[in-house]
Amino acid sequence: MNKMIPPKKIVCIFAHPDDEAMGPGGTIVHFLKEGCKVYLICVTSGNANGSSELGEIRKKELQKSTKILGINNNNLYLLGFDDGTLNNNNYHLVVEKIEKILFDIKPDTLLTYNMNGVSGHLDHIAVSMQTSYLFERLKFVKQILYFTHLKSIKKLMGNKYFVYFPEGLDKNDMDLAVDVSSYLDTKIKAIKAHVSQTKNKEIMFLFFKRLLKEEYFKVIQK
Ligand SMILES: [Zn+2]
């Protein structure tokens, strides 16, 4: 466990507004408290069905969420792709846009979903692949952190989730566990900033408080 080199500059790359909070929100707060610079690239507008109105709402929610987590809004990049459209057709278009930003920032570390996309969302899988592609090619990037869920989460989800929910890992197979218990309230506040996504989800927050005291990662270095 914990073979991470402490990052100085980390770029988190996700597909949708709310992935940063629902995913490794506690770890983002942790890194900021450690003095690390944290940037966020959000590839889609989260505009399900191509609705530009929803895209605008979700942009504002994302700005609020990242502010709560402590990320400066100048360090937030929205690429504006349509929700649900990340696939082979625009793979390299997304890569090019991310690459340009990474050249400006020159981070030592990237953070994204593991390759099963955590929840199995195809946009997540695409972004994980695109981030891995850039990790291999950019010399200044020294390590990648893959946000990964525990096996027990799949058991809890059963087959009720709207898409296939992939298998997680045992705790022993993770490379890094970040204790986020002191940041859980901030994480939940950030999740709640995504009002359009979290209405009537109090049960989910109780579940989070009980179960998500740590966030887990696979860590790959060059
Ligand atoms: Zn997502």
Short mmCIF file of C-alpha atoms and ligand atoms in Angstrom, two decimals:
data_model
loop_
_atom_site.label_atom_id
_atom_site.label_comp_id
_atom_site.label_asym_id
_atom_site.label_seq_id
_atom_site.Cartn_x
_atom_site.Cartn_y
_atom_site.Cartn_z
CA MET A 1 0.00 0.00 0.00
CA ASN A 2 0.91 3.61 -0.57
CA LYS A 3 3.58 3.66 -3.19
CA MET A 4 2.56 7.20 -4.19
CA ILE A 5 5.16 9.92 -4.65
CA PRO A 6 3.57 12.98 -2.95
CA PRO A 7 2.30 15.08 -5.88
CA LYS A 8 3.15 18.77 -6.24
CA LYS A 9 0.82 19.51 -9.14
CA ILE A 10 -2.06 17.22 -9.91
CA VAL A 11 -4.60 17.40 -12.71
CA CYS A 12 -7.86 15.50 -12.13
CA ILE A 13 -9.56 14.51 -15.38
CA PHE A 14 -13.22 13.49 -15.32
CA ALA A 15 -16.14 13.23 -17.72
CA HIS A 16 -19.02 14.88 -15.87
CA PRO A 17 -19.72 17.67 -13.44
CA ASP A 18 -20.17 15.85 -10.08
CA ASP A 19 -17.60 13.09 -10.77
CA GLU A 20 -15.00 15.18 -8.89
CA ALA A 21 -17.19 15.32 -5.78
CA MET A 22 -18.85 11.88 -5.93
CA GLY A 23 -15.47 10.34 -6.74
CA PRO A 24 -12.28 11.43 -4.99
CA GLY A 25 -13.68 14.66 -3.45
CA GLY A 26 -12.07 13.94 -0.08
CA THR A 27 -8.69 13.24 -1.66
CA ILE A 28 -8.84 16.53 -3.56
CA VAL A 29 -9.34 18.38 -0.25
CA HIS A 30 -6.52 16.31 1.30
CA PHE A 31 -4.04 17.18 -1.46
CA LEU A 32 -4.91 20.87 -1.27
CA LYS A 33 -4.35 20.84 2.51
CA GLU A 34 -0.94 19.24 1.86
CA GLY A 35 -0.01 22.26 -0.29
CA CYS A 36 -0.39 20.49 -3.63
CA LYS A 37 -1.78 22.48 -6.58
CA VAL A 38 -4.95 20.85 -7.87
CA TYR A 39 -6.54 21.41 -11.29
CA LEU A 40 -9.69 19.88 -12.73
CA ILE A 41 -10.60 19.13 -16.33
CA CYS A 42 -14.23 18.21 -16.92
CA VAL A 43 -14.67 16.84 -20.43
CA THR A 44 -18.45 17.01 -20.91
CA SER A 45 -21.05 19.57 -19.89
CA GLY A 46 -23.15 16.86 -18.25
CA ASN A 47 -25.92 17.93 -20.61
CA ALA A 48 -27.90 14.70 -20.89
CA ASN A 49 -29.93 14.68 -24.15
CA GLY A 50 -27.78 17.55 -25.44
CA SER A 51 -29.75 20.12 -23.40
CA SER A 52 -27.74 23.36 -23.36
CA GLU A 53 -29.91 24.66 -20.54
CA LEU A 54 -28.93 21.71 -18.34
CA GLY A 55 -25.31 22.16 -19.43
CA GLU A 56 -25.39 25.76 -18.12
CA ILE A 57 -26.95 24.67 -14.83
CA ARG A 58 -24.37 21.92 -14.37
CA LYS A 59 -21.50 24.29 -15.17
CA LYS A 60 -22.60 26.59 -12.33
CA GLU A 61 -23.03 23.61 -10.00
CA LEU A 62 -19.52 22.42 -10.88
CA GLN A 63 -18.05 25.86 -10.17
CA LYS A 64 -19.77 25.80 -6.78
CA SER A 65 -18.65 22.26 -6.00
CA THR A 66 -15.00 22.89 -6.88
CA LYS A 67 -15.02 26.08 -4.82
CA ILE A 68 -16.27 24.08 -1.82
CA LEU A 69 -13.51 21.51 -2.36
CA GLY A 70 -11.00 24.39 -2.52
CA ILE A 71 -10.08 24.37 -6.21
CA ASN A 72 -9.63 27.85 -7.61
CA ASN A 73 -12.08 28.46 -10.47
CA ASN A 74 -9.11 29.55 -12.62
CA ASN A 75 -7.88 25.98 -12.29
CA LEU A 76 -11.11 24.52 -13.63
CA TYR A 77 -11.32 23.62 -17.32
CA LEU A 78 -14.58 22.71 -19.02
CA LEU A 79 -14.12 21.15 -22.44
CA GLY A 80 -17.82 21.28 -23.31
CA PHE A 81 -18.29 17.93 -25.06
CA ASP A 82 -21.83 16.56 -25.03
CA ASP A 83 -22.66 14.11 -22.26
CA GLY A 84 -22.66 10.50 -23.46
CA THR A 85 -20.67 11.18 -26.65
CA LEU A 86 -17.17 10.15 -25.59
CA ASN A 87 -16.21 7.31 -27.90
CA ASN A 88 -13.78 6.42 -30.68
CA ASN A 89 -15.11 9.17 -32.97
CA ASN A 90 -13.80 12.00 -30.83
CA TYR A 91 -11.11 10.12 -28.86
CA HIS A 92 -8.23 12.16 -30.26
CA LEU A 93 -10.14 15.41 -30.27
CA VAL A 94 -10.55 15.04 -26.50
CA VAL A 95 -6.90 13.97 -26.13
CA GLU A 96 -5.71 17.06 -28.05
CA LYS A 97 -7.71 19.42 -25.85
CA ILE A 98 -6.50 17.79 -22.63
CA GLU A 99 -2.92 17.67 -23.90
CA LYS A 100 -2.89 21.42 -24.59
CA ILE A 101 -3.96 22.16 -21.01
CA LEU A 102 -1.42 19.68 -19.58
CA PHE A 103 1.38 21.37 -21.54
CA ASP A 104 0.45 24.66 -19.88
CA ILE A 105 0.21 23.23 -16.37
CA LYS A 106 3.01 20.61 -16.52
CA PRO A 107 1.65 18.42 -13.72
CA ASP A 108 3.70 15.59 -12.18
CA THR A 109 0.54 13.58 -11.47
CA LEU A 110 -2.75 12.80 -13.20
CA LEU A 111 -5.85 11.48 -11.46
CA THR A 112 -8.76 9.76 -13.22
CA TYR A 113 -11.12 6.76 -12.93
CA ASN A 114 -9.70 3.27 -13.20
CA MET A 115 -10.16 1.66 -16.58
CA ASN A 116 -13.53 0.12 -15.80
CA GLY A 117 -14.80 3.66 -15.28
CA VAL A 118 -15.64 2.92 -11.61
CA SER A 119 -19.39 2.93 -12.23
CA GLY A 120 -19.11 1.48 -15.73
CA HIS A 121 -20.26 4.69 -17.46
CA LEU A 122 -18.80 4.61 -21.00
CA ASP A 123 -17.79 8.29 -20.82
CA HIS A 124 -15.74 7.44 -17.71
CA ILE A 125 -14.01 4.56 -19.50
CA ALA A 126 -13.17 6.81 -22.46
CA VAL A 127 -11.67 9.50 -20.20
CA SER A 128 -9.65 6.91 -18.28
CA MET A 129 -8.21 5.60 -21.56
CA GLN A 130 -7.50 9.09 -22.91
CA THR A 131 -5.78 10.10 -19.66
CA SER A 132 -3.70 6.89 -19.70
CA TYR A 133 -2.74 7.59 -23.31
CA LEU A 134 -1.39 11.01 -22.28
CA PHE A 135 0.30 9.60 -19.15
CA GLU A 136 2.38 7.30 -21.36
CA ARG A 137 3.34 10.06 -23.75
CA LEU A 138 4.00 13.18 -21.67
CA LYS A 139 7.47 13.15 -20.14
CA PHE A 140 6.72 15.60 -17.31
CA VAL A 141 3.91 13.39 -15.96
CA LYS A 142 5.50 10.96 -13.53
CA GLN A 143 2.54 9.14 -12.07
CA ILE A 144 -1.15 8.42 -12.49
CA LEU A 145 -3.67 7.74 -9.74
CA TYR A 146 -6.64 5.60 -10.73
CA PHE A 147 -9.66 6.15 -8.49
CA THR A 148 -10.94 2.66 -7.72
CA HIS A 149 -13.92 1.34 -5.74
CA LEU A 150 -14.04 -1.52 -3.28
CA LYS A 151 -15.58 -4.88 -4.13
CA SER A 152 -18.14 -4.34 -1.36
CA ILE A 153 -19.67 -1.41 -3.30
CA LYS A 154 -20.65 -3.73 -6.16
CA LYS A 155 -22.31 -6.05 -3.66
CA LEU A 156 -24.28 -3.12 -2.26
CA MET A 157 -25.37 -1.97 -5.71
CA GLY A 158 -26.58 -5.45 -6.64
CA ASN A 159 -28.04 -5.31 -10.14
CA LYS A 160 -30.14 -2.24 -9.51
CA TYR A 161 -27.80 0.28 -11.13
CA PHE A 162 -28.84 1.53 -14.59
CA VAL A 163 -25.78 0.09 -16.34
CA TYR A 164 -23.46 -2.83 -15.57
CA PHE A 165 -21.57 -1.94 -12.40
CA PRO A 166 -18.03 -3.36 -12.64
CA GLU A 167 -16.26 -5.41 -10.02
CA GLY A 168 -14.13 -3.40 -7.58
CA LEU A 169 -10.96 -4.48 -5.79
CA ASP A 170 -10.19 -5.82 -2.32
CA LYS A 171 -8.66 -3.28 0.01
CA ASN A 172 -5.40 -5.28 -0.03
CA ASP A 173 -5.12 -4.85 -3.78
CA MET A 174 -5.26 -1.04 -3.64
CA ASP A 175 -1.99 0.94 -3.79
CA LEU A 176 -3.21 3.96 -1.87
CA ALA A 177 -5.90 4.58 0.74
CA VAL A 178 -6.54 8.22 1.61
CA ASP A 179 -8.22 8.78 4.97
CA VAL A 180 -10.94 11.30 4.14
CA SER A 181 -12.93 11.03 7.38
CA SER A 182 -12.13 14.66 8.32
CA TYR A 183 -13.23 15.85 4.87
CA LEU A 184 -16.48 13.92 4.53
CA ASP A 185 -18.67 16.91 5.40
CA THR A 186 -16.90 19.02 2.76
CA LYS A 187 -17.23 16.21 0.24
CA ILE A 188 -20.96 15.86 0.90
CA LYS A 189 -21.41 19.64 0.70
CA ALA A 190 -19.68 19.59 -2.70
CA ILE A 191 -21.87 16.71 -3.89
CA LYS A 192 -24.95 18.62 -2.74
CA ALA A 193 -23.87 21.63 -4.82
CA HIS A 194 -24.86 19.48 -7.81
CA VAL A 195 -28.51 20.16 -7.02
CA SER A 196 -29.79 18.93 -10.41
CA GLN A 197 -28.27 15.51 -9.68
CA THR A 198 -28.78 15.03 -5.97
CA LYS A 199 -32.35 15.97 -5.15
CA ASN A 200 -33.90 13.57 -2.62
CA LYS A 201 -30.70 11.60 -2.16
CA GLU A 202 -30.37 11.92 1.63
CA ILE A 203 -30.12 8.12 1.92
CA MET A 204 -27.09 8.21 -0.32
CA PHE A 205 -25.41 10.74 1.99
CA LEU A 206 -26.05 8.60 5.07
CA PHE A 207 -24.52 5.70 3.17
CA PHE A 208 -21.50 7.85 2.26
CA LYS A 209 -20.95 8.94 5.86
CA ARG A 210 -21.00 5.36 7.04
CA LEU A 211 -18.92 3.75 4.32
CA LEU A 212 -16.65 6.19 2.55
CA LYS A 213 -14.11 7.05 5.21
CA GLU A 214 -11.31 6.21 2.82
CA GLU A 215 -10.83 6.72 -0.92
CA TYR A 216 -8.76 4.17 -2.83
CA PHE A 217 -6.42 4.30 -5.78
CA LYS A 218 -4.23 2.19 -7.98
CA VAL A 219 -0.95 4.06 -8.52
CA ILE A 220 1.24 3.71 -11.59
CA GLN A 221 4.60 5.38 -11.98
CA LYS A 222 6.99 5.48 -14.91
ZN ZN B 1 -19.84 10.65 -14.40
#
